mmCIF file of C-alpha atoms in Angstrom:
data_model
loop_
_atom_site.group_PDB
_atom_site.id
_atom_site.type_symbol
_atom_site.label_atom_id
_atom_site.label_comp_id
_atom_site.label_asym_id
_atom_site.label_seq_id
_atom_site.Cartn_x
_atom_site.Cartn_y
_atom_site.Cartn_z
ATOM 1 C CA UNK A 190 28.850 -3.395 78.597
ATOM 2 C CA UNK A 191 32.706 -2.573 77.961
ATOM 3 C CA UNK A 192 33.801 1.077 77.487
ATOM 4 C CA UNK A 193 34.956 0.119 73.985
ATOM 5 C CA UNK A 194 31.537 -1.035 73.050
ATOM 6 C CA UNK A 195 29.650 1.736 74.819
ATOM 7 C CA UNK A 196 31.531 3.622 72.529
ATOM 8 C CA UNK A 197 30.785 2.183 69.702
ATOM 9 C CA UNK A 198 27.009 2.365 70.521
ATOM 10 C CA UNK A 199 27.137 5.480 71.267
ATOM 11 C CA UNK A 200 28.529 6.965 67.920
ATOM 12 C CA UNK A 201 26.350 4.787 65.633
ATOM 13 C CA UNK A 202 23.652 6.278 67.371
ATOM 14 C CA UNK A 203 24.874 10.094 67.066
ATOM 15 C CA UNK A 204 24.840 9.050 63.519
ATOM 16 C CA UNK A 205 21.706 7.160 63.484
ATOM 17 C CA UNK A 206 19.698 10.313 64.822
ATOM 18 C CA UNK A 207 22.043 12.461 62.416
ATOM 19 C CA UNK A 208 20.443 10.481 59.558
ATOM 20 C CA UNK A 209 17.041 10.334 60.658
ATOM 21 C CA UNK A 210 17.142 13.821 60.006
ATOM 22 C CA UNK A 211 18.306 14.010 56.674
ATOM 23 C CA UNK A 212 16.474 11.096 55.314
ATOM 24 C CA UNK A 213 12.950 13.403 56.898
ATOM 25 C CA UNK A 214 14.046 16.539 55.109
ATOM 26 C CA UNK A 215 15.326 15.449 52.288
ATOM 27 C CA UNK A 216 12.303 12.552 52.133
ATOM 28 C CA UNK A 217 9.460 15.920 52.532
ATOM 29 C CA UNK A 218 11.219 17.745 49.948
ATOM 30 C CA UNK A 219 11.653 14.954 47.144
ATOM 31 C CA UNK A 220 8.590 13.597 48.235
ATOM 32 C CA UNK A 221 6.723 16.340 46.533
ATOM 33 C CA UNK A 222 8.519 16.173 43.558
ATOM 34 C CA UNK A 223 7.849 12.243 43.737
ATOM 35 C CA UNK A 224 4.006 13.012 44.022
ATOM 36 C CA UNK A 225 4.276 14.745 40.699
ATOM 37 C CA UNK A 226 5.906 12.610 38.806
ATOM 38 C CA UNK A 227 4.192 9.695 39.713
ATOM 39 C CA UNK A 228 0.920 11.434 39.392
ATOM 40 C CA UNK A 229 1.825 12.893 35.634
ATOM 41 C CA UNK A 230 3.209 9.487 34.854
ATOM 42 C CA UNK A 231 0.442 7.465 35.629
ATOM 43 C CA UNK A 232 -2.049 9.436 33.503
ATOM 44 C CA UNK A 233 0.621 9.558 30.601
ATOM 45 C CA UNK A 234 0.897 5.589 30.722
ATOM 46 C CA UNK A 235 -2.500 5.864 30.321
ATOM 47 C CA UNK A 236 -2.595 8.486 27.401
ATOM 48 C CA UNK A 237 -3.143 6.081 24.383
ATOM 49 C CA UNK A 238 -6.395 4.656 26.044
ATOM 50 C CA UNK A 239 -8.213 7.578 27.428
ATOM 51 C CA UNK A 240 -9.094 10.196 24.395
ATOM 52 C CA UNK A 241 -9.423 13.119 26.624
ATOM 53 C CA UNK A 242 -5.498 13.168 26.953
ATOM 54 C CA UNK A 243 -4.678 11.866 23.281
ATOM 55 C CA UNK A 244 -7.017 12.347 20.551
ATOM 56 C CA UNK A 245 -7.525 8.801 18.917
ATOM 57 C CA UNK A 246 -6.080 8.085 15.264
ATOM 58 C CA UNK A 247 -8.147 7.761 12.839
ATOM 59 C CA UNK A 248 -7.574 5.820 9.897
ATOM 60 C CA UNK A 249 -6.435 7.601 5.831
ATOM 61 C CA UNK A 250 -7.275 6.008 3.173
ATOM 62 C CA UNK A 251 -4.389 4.616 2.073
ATOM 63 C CA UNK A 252 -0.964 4.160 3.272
ATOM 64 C CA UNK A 253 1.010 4.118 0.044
ATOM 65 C CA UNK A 254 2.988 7.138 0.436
ATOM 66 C CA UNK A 255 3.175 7.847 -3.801
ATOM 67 C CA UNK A 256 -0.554 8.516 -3.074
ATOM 68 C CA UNK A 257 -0.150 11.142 -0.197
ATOM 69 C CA UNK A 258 -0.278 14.999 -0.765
ATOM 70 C CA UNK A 259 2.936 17.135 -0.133
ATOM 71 C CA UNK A 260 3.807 18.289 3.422
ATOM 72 C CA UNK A 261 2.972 21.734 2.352
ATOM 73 C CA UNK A 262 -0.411 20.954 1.446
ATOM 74 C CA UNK A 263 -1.037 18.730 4.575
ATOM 75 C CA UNK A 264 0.768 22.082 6.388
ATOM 76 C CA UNK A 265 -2.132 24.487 4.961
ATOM 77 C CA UNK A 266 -4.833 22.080 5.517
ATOM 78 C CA UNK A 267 -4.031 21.859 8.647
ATOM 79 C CA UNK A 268 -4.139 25.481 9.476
ATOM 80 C CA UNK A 269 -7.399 25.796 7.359
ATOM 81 C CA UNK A 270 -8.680 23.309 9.697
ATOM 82 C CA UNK A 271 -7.636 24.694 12.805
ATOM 83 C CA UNK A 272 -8.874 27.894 11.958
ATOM 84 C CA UNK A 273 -12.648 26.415 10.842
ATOM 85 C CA UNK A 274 -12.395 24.574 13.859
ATOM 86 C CA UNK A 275 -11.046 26.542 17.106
ATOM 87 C CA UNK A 276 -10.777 30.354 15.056
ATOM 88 C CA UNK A 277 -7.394 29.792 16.002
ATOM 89 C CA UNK A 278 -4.977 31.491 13.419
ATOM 90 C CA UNK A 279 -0.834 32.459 13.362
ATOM 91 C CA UNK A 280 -0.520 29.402 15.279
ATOM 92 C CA UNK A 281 3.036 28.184 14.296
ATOM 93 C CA UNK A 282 3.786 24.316 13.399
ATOM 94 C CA UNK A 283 5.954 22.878 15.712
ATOM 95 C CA UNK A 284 6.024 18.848 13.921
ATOM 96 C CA UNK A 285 4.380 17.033 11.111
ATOM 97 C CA UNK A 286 4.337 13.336 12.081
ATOM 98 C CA UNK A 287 3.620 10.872 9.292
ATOM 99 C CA UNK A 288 1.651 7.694 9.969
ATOM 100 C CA UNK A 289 2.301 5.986 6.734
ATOM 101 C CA UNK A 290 0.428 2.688 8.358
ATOM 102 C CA UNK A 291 -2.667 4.832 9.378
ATOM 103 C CA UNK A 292 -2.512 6.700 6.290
ATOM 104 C CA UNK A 293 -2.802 9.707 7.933
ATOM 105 C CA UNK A 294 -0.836 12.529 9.212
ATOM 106 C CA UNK A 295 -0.577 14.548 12.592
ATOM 107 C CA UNK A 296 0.177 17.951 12.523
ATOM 108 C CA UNK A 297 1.114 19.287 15.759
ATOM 109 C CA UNK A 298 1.324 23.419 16.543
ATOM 110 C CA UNK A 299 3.832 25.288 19.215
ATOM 111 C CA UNK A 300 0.398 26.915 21.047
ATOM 112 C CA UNK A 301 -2.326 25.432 22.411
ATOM 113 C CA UNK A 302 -1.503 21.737 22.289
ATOM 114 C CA UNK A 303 -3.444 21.802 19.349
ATOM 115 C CA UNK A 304 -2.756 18.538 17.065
ATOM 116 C CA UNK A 305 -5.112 18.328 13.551
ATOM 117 C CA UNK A 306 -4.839 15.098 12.152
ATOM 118 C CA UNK A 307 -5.284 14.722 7.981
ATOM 119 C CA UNK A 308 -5.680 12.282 5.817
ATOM 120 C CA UNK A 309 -1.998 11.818 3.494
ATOM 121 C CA UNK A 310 -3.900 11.302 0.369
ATOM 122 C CA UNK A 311 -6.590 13.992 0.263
ATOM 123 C CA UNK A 312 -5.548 16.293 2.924
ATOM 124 C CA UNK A 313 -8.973 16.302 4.456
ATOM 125 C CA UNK A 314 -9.395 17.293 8.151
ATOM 126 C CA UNK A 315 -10.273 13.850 9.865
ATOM 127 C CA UNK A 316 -9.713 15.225 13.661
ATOM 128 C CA UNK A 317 -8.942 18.798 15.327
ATOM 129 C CA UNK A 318 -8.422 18.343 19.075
ATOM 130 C CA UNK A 319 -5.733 19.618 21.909
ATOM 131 C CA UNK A 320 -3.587 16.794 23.172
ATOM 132 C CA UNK A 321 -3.727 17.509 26.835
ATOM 133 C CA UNK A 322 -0.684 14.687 27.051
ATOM 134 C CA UNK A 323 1.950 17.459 26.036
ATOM 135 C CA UNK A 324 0.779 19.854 28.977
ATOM 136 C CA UNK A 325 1.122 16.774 31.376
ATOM 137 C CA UNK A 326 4.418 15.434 30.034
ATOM 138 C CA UNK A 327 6.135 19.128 30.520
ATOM 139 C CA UNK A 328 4.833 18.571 34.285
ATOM 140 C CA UNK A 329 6.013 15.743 34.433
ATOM 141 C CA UNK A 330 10.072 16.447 33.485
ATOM 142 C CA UNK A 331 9.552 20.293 34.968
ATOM 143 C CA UNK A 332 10.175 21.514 31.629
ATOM 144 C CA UNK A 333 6.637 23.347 31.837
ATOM 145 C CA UNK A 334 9.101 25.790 33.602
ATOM 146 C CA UNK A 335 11.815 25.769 32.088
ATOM 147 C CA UNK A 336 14.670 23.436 30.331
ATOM 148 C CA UNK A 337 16.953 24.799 33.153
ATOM 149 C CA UNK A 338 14.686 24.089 35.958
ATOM 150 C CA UNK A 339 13.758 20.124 34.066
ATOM 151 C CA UNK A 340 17.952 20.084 34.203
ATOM 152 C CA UNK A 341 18.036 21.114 37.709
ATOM 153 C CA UNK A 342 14.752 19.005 39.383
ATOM 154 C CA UNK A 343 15.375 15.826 37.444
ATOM 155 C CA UNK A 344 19.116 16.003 38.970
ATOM 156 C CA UNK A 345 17.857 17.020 42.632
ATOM 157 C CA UNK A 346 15.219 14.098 42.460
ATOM 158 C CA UNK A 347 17.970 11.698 41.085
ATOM 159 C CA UNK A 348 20.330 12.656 43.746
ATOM 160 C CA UNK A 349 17.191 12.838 46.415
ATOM 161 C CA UNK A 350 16.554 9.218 46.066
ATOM 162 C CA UNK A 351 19.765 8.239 46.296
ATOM 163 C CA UNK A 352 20.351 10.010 49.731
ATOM 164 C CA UNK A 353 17.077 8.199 50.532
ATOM 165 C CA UNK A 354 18.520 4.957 50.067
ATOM 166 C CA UNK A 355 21.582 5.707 51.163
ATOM 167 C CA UNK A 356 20.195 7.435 54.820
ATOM 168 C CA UNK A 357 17.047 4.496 54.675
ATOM 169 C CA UNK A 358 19.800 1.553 54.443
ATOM 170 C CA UNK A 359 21.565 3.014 57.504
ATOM 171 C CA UNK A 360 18.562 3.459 59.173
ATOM 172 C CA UNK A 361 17.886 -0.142 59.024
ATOM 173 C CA UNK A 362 21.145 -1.066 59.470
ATOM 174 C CA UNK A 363 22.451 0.470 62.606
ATOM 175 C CA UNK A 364 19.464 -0.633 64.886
ATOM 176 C CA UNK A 365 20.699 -4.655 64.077
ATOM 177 C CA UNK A 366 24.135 -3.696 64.593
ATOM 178 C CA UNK A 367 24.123 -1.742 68.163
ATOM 179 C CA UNK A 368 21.610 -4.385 69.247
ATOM 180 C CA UNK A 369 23.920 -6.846 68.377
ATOM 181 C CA UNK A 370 26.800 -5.033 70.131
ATOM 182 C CA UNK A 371 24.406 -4.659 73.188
ATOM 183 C CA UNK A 372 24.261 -8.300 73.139
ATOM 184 C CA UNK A 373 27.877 -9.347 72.993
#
């Protein structure tokens, strides 16, 4: 082998064990956070099938709108509800989401991942149930932390990856090319 060449080899493989070592550190690290997320995701793709993490909808009685009750009396039937149901009290609203299809309403609360779902023409309680899919969708973006730490970790597992293509790439690369040096 010529001295040119030798070097050649010999500094793509200084920077072939140099990224080996990244791509394990930085692979353990996002690895972890890629366990999560895939986890959490897989159960949320799932959440509209399986009623334990989203309540099912059940069907109003009508979906013409003219028909429906006001949001503030779907708002106090819902905490009239929640309180016959769970004893669960000074629970603040967080969203009321109208079906007009279903005919029915969802009213979700800030606590609890408690969800009550009325009917928009009566008002009447047709499900009170926690909606375990909000717990495992702040999981799954970190913002069961905080915002700041979803901000941070969705940014260090974007960047992660990347490194891990980058480092993977070159770690498939260089082997083809110093073997191919050897050879010439």
């Amino acid at each position: 082998m010529q001295p040119h060449t030798k070097q050649k080899v010999n500094k793509l493989s200084g920077t072939l064990r140099e990224y080996r070592v990244y791509h394990r550190y930085v692979g353990l690290v996002i690895g972890i956070f890629v366990l999560i997320s895939s986890i959490t995701g897989m159960l949320l793709g799932w959440k509209k099938d399986v009623d334990l993490l989203q309540p099912p909808l059940i069907k109003g009685q009508t979906d013409d709108l003219s028909q429906w009750v006001s949001m503030a009396d779907l708002a106090s039937a819902a905490y009239a509800g929640l309180d016959s149901a769970q004893s669960i009290t000074n629970n603040p609203i967080d969203r009321i989401e109208a079906r007009p299809d279903k005919g029915m309403a969802k009213v979700l609360f800030s606590e609890g991942y408690w969800e009550v779902q009325l009917d928009g023409s009566t008002g009447k309680v047709l499900s009170v149930a926690q909606r375990h899919s909000d717990w495992i969708e702040q999981i799954h973006d970190g913002s069961i932390i905080s915002d700041m730490f979803k901000l941070v970790s969705m940014n260090v597992l974007g960047l992660g990856l990347l490194l891990l293509a980058v480092t993977g790439f070159t770690l498939w690369f260089y082997p083809k090319r110093i073997r191919k040096l050897k050879r010439n």
